[in-house]
Amino acid sequence: MKKKSDPRHLRRVNIMQDLFSWQFRRDRKPTSKIREIVSHLSEIDKLIAKSAPDRPVNQINKVDLSILRLGVFEIILDRGVPPKVAIDEAVELGKEYGSDSSASFINGALGKLLEIKGIKT
């Protein structure tokens, strides 16, 4: 079982927090940690909209949206992380930082993304 002190988990926490902060201060240049995610934001948000059609992107809780953006980036664009690991990490971030329903929402949206894209875990 992984620990919350795992450096990879802590890196994801920092990225998620930077993405969350950036949403409120878009006039600021994104940090180097999130620059690549932000540069693909329109593509990432379109994928989120397809995988969670019941909730428009602008109505998704900002914490959940930050986690989803990181998860979609890792699954679709980064490819250095196995999809199952990216989803597990995103769900854990949802449990740790989101609301009571965040983990299941994130799990469902990222699972649907895999289905849409035909990615096997």
PDB file of C-alpha atoms in Angstrom:
ATOM      1  CA  MET A   1       0.000   0.000   0.000  1.00  0.00           C
ATOM      2  CA  LYS A   2       1.320   3.404  -0.896  1.00  0.00           C
ATOM      3  CA  LYS A   3       1.879   6.064   1.707  1.00  0.00           C
ATOM      4  CA  LYS A   4       0.833   9.699   1.630  1.00  0.00           C
ATOM      5  CA  SER A   5       4.518  10.545   1.961  1.00  0.00           C
ATOM      6  CA  ASP A   6       5.316   8.858  -1.385  1.00  0.00           C
ATOM      7  CA  PRO A   7       7.210  11.462  -3.470  1.00  0.00           C
ATOM      8  CA  ARG A   8       5.064  10.759  -6.562  1.00  0.00           C
ATOM      9  CA  HIS A   9       1.886  11.338  -4.549  1.00  0.00           C
ATOM     10  CA  LEU A  10       3.302  14.537  -3.059  1.00  0.00           C
ATOM     11  CA  ARG A  11       4.252  15.750  -6.550  1.00  0.00           C
ATOM     12  CA  ARG A  12       0.660  15.188  -7.707  1.00  0.00           C
ATOM     13  CA  VAL A  13      -0.659  17.026  -4.653  1.00  0.00           C
ATOM     14  CA  ASN A  14       1.552  20.017  -5.509  1.00  0.00           C
ATOM     15  CA  ILE A  15       0.472  19.991  -9.152  1.00  0.00           C
ATOM     16  CA  MET A  16      -3.208  19.724  -8.204  1.00  0.00           C
ATOM     17  CA  GLN A  17      -2.836  22.616  -5.754  1.00  0.00           C
ATOM     18  CA  ASP A  18      -1.057  24.754  -8.372  1.00  0.00           C
ATOM     19  CA  LEU A  19      -3.813  23.998 -10.911  1.00  0.00           C
ATOM     20  CA  PHE A  20      -6.443  24.905  -8.328  1.00  0.00           C
ATOM     21  CA  SER A  21      -4.732  28.229  -7.536  1.00  0.00           C
ATOM     22  CA  TRP A  22      -4.171  29.034 -11.203  1.00  0.00           C
ATOM     23  CA  GLN A  23      -7.934  28.825 -11.865  1.00  0.00           C
ATOM     24  CA  PHE A  24      -8.434  31.934  -9.747  1.00  0.00           C
ATOM     25  CA  ARG A  25      -5.439  33.866 -11.055  1.00  0.00           C
ATOM     26  CA  ARG A  26      -5.307  33.156 -14.779  1.00  0.00           C
ATOM     27  CA  ASP A  27      -3.624  36.484 -15.362  1.00  0.00           C
ATOM     28  CA  ARG A  28      -0.497  35.020 -13.749  1.00  0.00           C
ATOM     29  CA  LYS A  29       1.903  32.932 -15.747  1.00  0.00           C
ATOM     30  CA  PRO A  30       1.475  29.241 -14.842  1.00  0.00           C
ATOM     31  CA  THR A  31       4.236  27.628 -12.831  1.00  0.00           C
ATOM     32  CA  SER A  32       6.596  25.259 -14.594  1.00  0.00           C
ATOM     33  CA  LYS A  33       4.844  22.332 -12.892  1.00  0.00           C
ATOM     34  CA  ILE A  34       1.520  23.036 -14.595  1.00  0.00           C
ATOM     35  CA  ARG A  35       2.614  24.841 -17.778  1.00  0.00           C
ATOM     36  CA  GLU A  36       2.228  21.747 -19.974  1.00  0.00           C
ATOM     37  CA  ILE A  37      -1.216  20.956 -18.576  1.00  0.00           C
ATOM     38  CA  VAL A  38      -2.374  24.547 -19.068  1.00  0.00           C
ATOM     39  CA  SER A  39      -1.035  24.558 -22.646  1.00  0.00           C
ATOM     40  CA  HIS A  40      -3.387  21.635 -23.444  1.00  0.00           C
ATOM     41  CA  LEU A  41      -6.299  22.916 -21.361  1.00  0.00           C
ATOM     42  CA  SER A  42      -8.858  23.230 -24.163  1.00  0.00           C
ATOM     43  CA  GLU A  43      -8.222  19.634 -25.273  1.00  0.00           C
ATOM     44  CA  ILE A  44      -8.294  18.379 -21.664  1.00  0.00           C
ATOM     45  CA  ASP A  45     -11.520  20.250 -20.872  1.00  0.00           C
ATOM     46  CA  LYS A  46     -13.210  18.862 -24.021  1.00  0.00           C
ATOM     47  CA  LEU A  47     -12.321  15.347 -22.861  1.00  0.00           C
ATOM     48  CA  ILE A  48     -13.681  16.094 -19.386  1.00  0.00           C
ATOM     49  CA  ALA A  49     -16.912  17.409 -20.940  1.00  0.00           C
ATOM     50  CA  LYS A  50     -17.300  14.172 -22.926  1.00  0.00           C
ATOM     51  CA  SER A  51     -16.522  11.930 -19.975  1.00  0.00           C
ATOM     52  CA  ALA A  52     -18.775  13.786 -17.510  1.00  0.00           C
ATOM     53  CA  PRO A  53     -21.630  15.031 -19.723  1.00  0.00           C
ATOM     54  CA  ASP A  54     -24.025  15.568 -16.810  1.00  0.00           C
ATOM     55  CA  ARG A  55     -21.857  18.358 -15.405  1.00  0.00           C
ATOM     56  CA  PRO A  56     -20.638  21.235 -17.584  1.00  0.00           C
ATOM     57  CA  VAL A  57     -16.944  21.900 -16.980  1.00  0.00           C
ATOM     58  CA  ASN A  58     -17.658  25.377 -15.591  1.00  0.00           C
ATOM     59  CA  GLN A  59     -19.964  23.823 -12.959  1.00  0.00           C
ATOM     60  CA  ILE A  60     -17.560  21.167 -11.686  1.00  0.00           C
ATOM     61  CA  ASN A  61     -16.176  21.808  -8.215  1.00  0.00           C
ATOM     62  CA  LYS A  62     -12.797  23.552  -8.690  1.00  0.00           C
ATOM     63  CA  VAL A  63     -10.910  20.960  -6.629  1.00  0.00           C
ATOM     64  CA  ASP A  64     -12.460  18.109  -8.611  1.00  0.00           C
ATOM     65  CA  LEU A  65     -11.723  19.935 -11.856  1.00  0.00           C
ATOM     66  CA  SER A  66      -8.060  20.349 -10.915  1.00  0.00           C
ATOM     67  CA  ILE A  67      -7.816  16.645 -10.107  1.00  0.00           C
ATOM     68  CA  LEU A  68      -9.592  15.669 -13.327  1.00  0.00           C
ATOM     69  CA  ARG A  69      -7.328  17.895 -15.412  1.00  0.00           C
ATOM     70  CA  LEU A  70      -4.268  16.257 -13.901  1.00  0.00           C
ATOM     71  CA  GLY A  71      -5.739  12.781 -14.383  1.00  0.00           C
ATOM     72  CA  VAL A  72      -6.714  13.403 -18.009  1.00  0.00           C
ATOM     73  CA  PHE A  73      -3.281  14.833 -18.721  1.00  0.00           C
ATOM     74  CA  GLU A  74      -1.557  11.805 -17.235  1.00  0.00           C
ATOM     75  CA  ILE A  75      -3.790   9.330 -19.080  1.00  0.00           C
ATOM     76  CA  ILE A  76      -4.017  10.956 -22.513  1.00  0.00           C
ATOM     77  CA  LEU A  77      -1.041  13.257 -22.973  1.00  0.00           C
ATOM     78  CA  ASP A  78       1.729  12.219 -20.587  1.00  0.00           C
ATOM     79  CA  ARG A  79       1.486   8.476 -21.125  1.00  0.00           C
ATOM     80  CA  GLY A  80       4.310   7.903 -18.647  1.00  0.00           C
ATOM     81  CA  VAL A  81       1.805   6.735 -16.059  1.00  0.00           C
ATOM     82  CA  PRO A  82      -0.333   3.621 -16.524  1.00  0.00           C
ATOM     83  CA  PRO A  83      -4.021   4.632 -16.751  1.00  0.00           C
ATOM     84  CA  LYS A  84      -4.951   2.486 -13.745  1.00  0.00           C
ATOM     85  CA  VAL A  85      -2.350   4.286 -11.608  1.00  0.00           C
ATOM     86  CA  ALA A  86      -3.473   7.731 -12.825  1.00  0.00           C
ATOM     87  CA  ILE A  87      -7.091   6.924 -11.930  1.00  0.00           C
ATOM     88  CA  ASP A  88      -6.144   5.477  -8.537  1.00  0.00           C
ATOM     89  CA  GLU A  89      -4.096   8.565  -7.706  1.00  0.00           C
ATOM     90  CA  ALA A  90      -6.869  10.899  -8.846  1.00  0.00           C
ATOM     91  CA  VAL A  91      -9.414   9.038  -6.712  1.00  0.00           C
ATOM     92  CA  GLU A  92      -7.078   9.263  -3.705  1.00  0.00           C
ATOM     93  CA  LEU A  93      -6.691  13.021  -4.262  1.00  0.00           C
ATOM     94  CA  GLY A  94     -10.478  13.283  -4.446  1.00  0.00           C
ATOM     95  CA  LYS A  95     -10.824  11.466  -1.122  1.00  0.00           C
ATOM     96  CA  GLU A  96      -8.140  13.608   0.470  1.00  0.00           C
ATOM     97  CA  TYR A  97      -9.084  17.057  -0.867  1.00  0.00           C
ATOM     98  CA  GLY A  98     -12.573  16.852  -2.384  1.00  0.00           C
ATOM     99  CA  SER A  99     -16.078  16.472  -1.092  1.00  0.00           C
ATOM    100  CA  ASP A 100     -17.800  13.240  -0.089  1.00  0.00           C
ATOM    101  CA  SER A 101     -18.820  12.555  -3.699  1.00  0.00           C
ATOM    102  CA  SER A 102     -15.543  13.616  -5.352  1.00  0.00           C
ATOM    103  CA  ALA A 103     -13.850  10.224  -5.411  1.00  0.00           C
ATOM    104  CA  SER A 104     -16.763   8.448  -7.091  1.00  0.00           C
ATOM    105  CA  PHE A 105     -17.298  11.314  -9.565  1.00  0.00           C
ATOM    106  CA  ILE A 106     -13.615  11.359 -10.516  1.00  0.00           C
ATOM    107  CA  ASN A 107     -13.506   7.570 -10.797  1.00  0.00           C
ATOM    108  CA  GLY A 108     -16.573   7.560 -13.033  1.00  0.00           C
ATOM    109  CA  ALA A 109     -15.377  10.396 -15.269  1.00  0.00           C
ATOM    110  CA  LEU A 110     -11.891   8.947 -15.773  1.00  0.00           C
ATOM    111  CA  GLY A 111     -13.318   5.450 -16.285  1.00  0.00           C
ATOM    112  CA  LYS A 112     -15.635   6.843 -18.964  1.00  0.00           C
ATOM    113  CA  LEU A 113     -12.638   8.585 -20.558  1.00  0.00           C
ATOM    114  CA  LEU A 114     -10.869   5.242 -20.904  1.00  0.00           C
ATOM    115  CA  GLU A 115     -13.999   3.800 -22.486  1.00  0.00           C
ATOM    116  CA  ILE A 116     -14.357   6.708 -24.925  1.00  0.00           C
ATOM    117  CA  LYS A 117     -10.703   6.545 -25.935  1.00  0.00           C
ATOM    118  CA  GLY A 118     -10.625   2.732 -26.064  1.00  0.00           C
ATOM    119  CA  ILE A 119      -7.796   2.508 -23.540  1.00  0.00           C
ATOM    120  CA  LYS A 120      -7.399  -0.770 -21.698  1.00  0.00           C
ATOM    121  CA  THR A 121      -6.105  -0.893 -18.137  1.00  0.00           C
TER     122      THR A 121
END
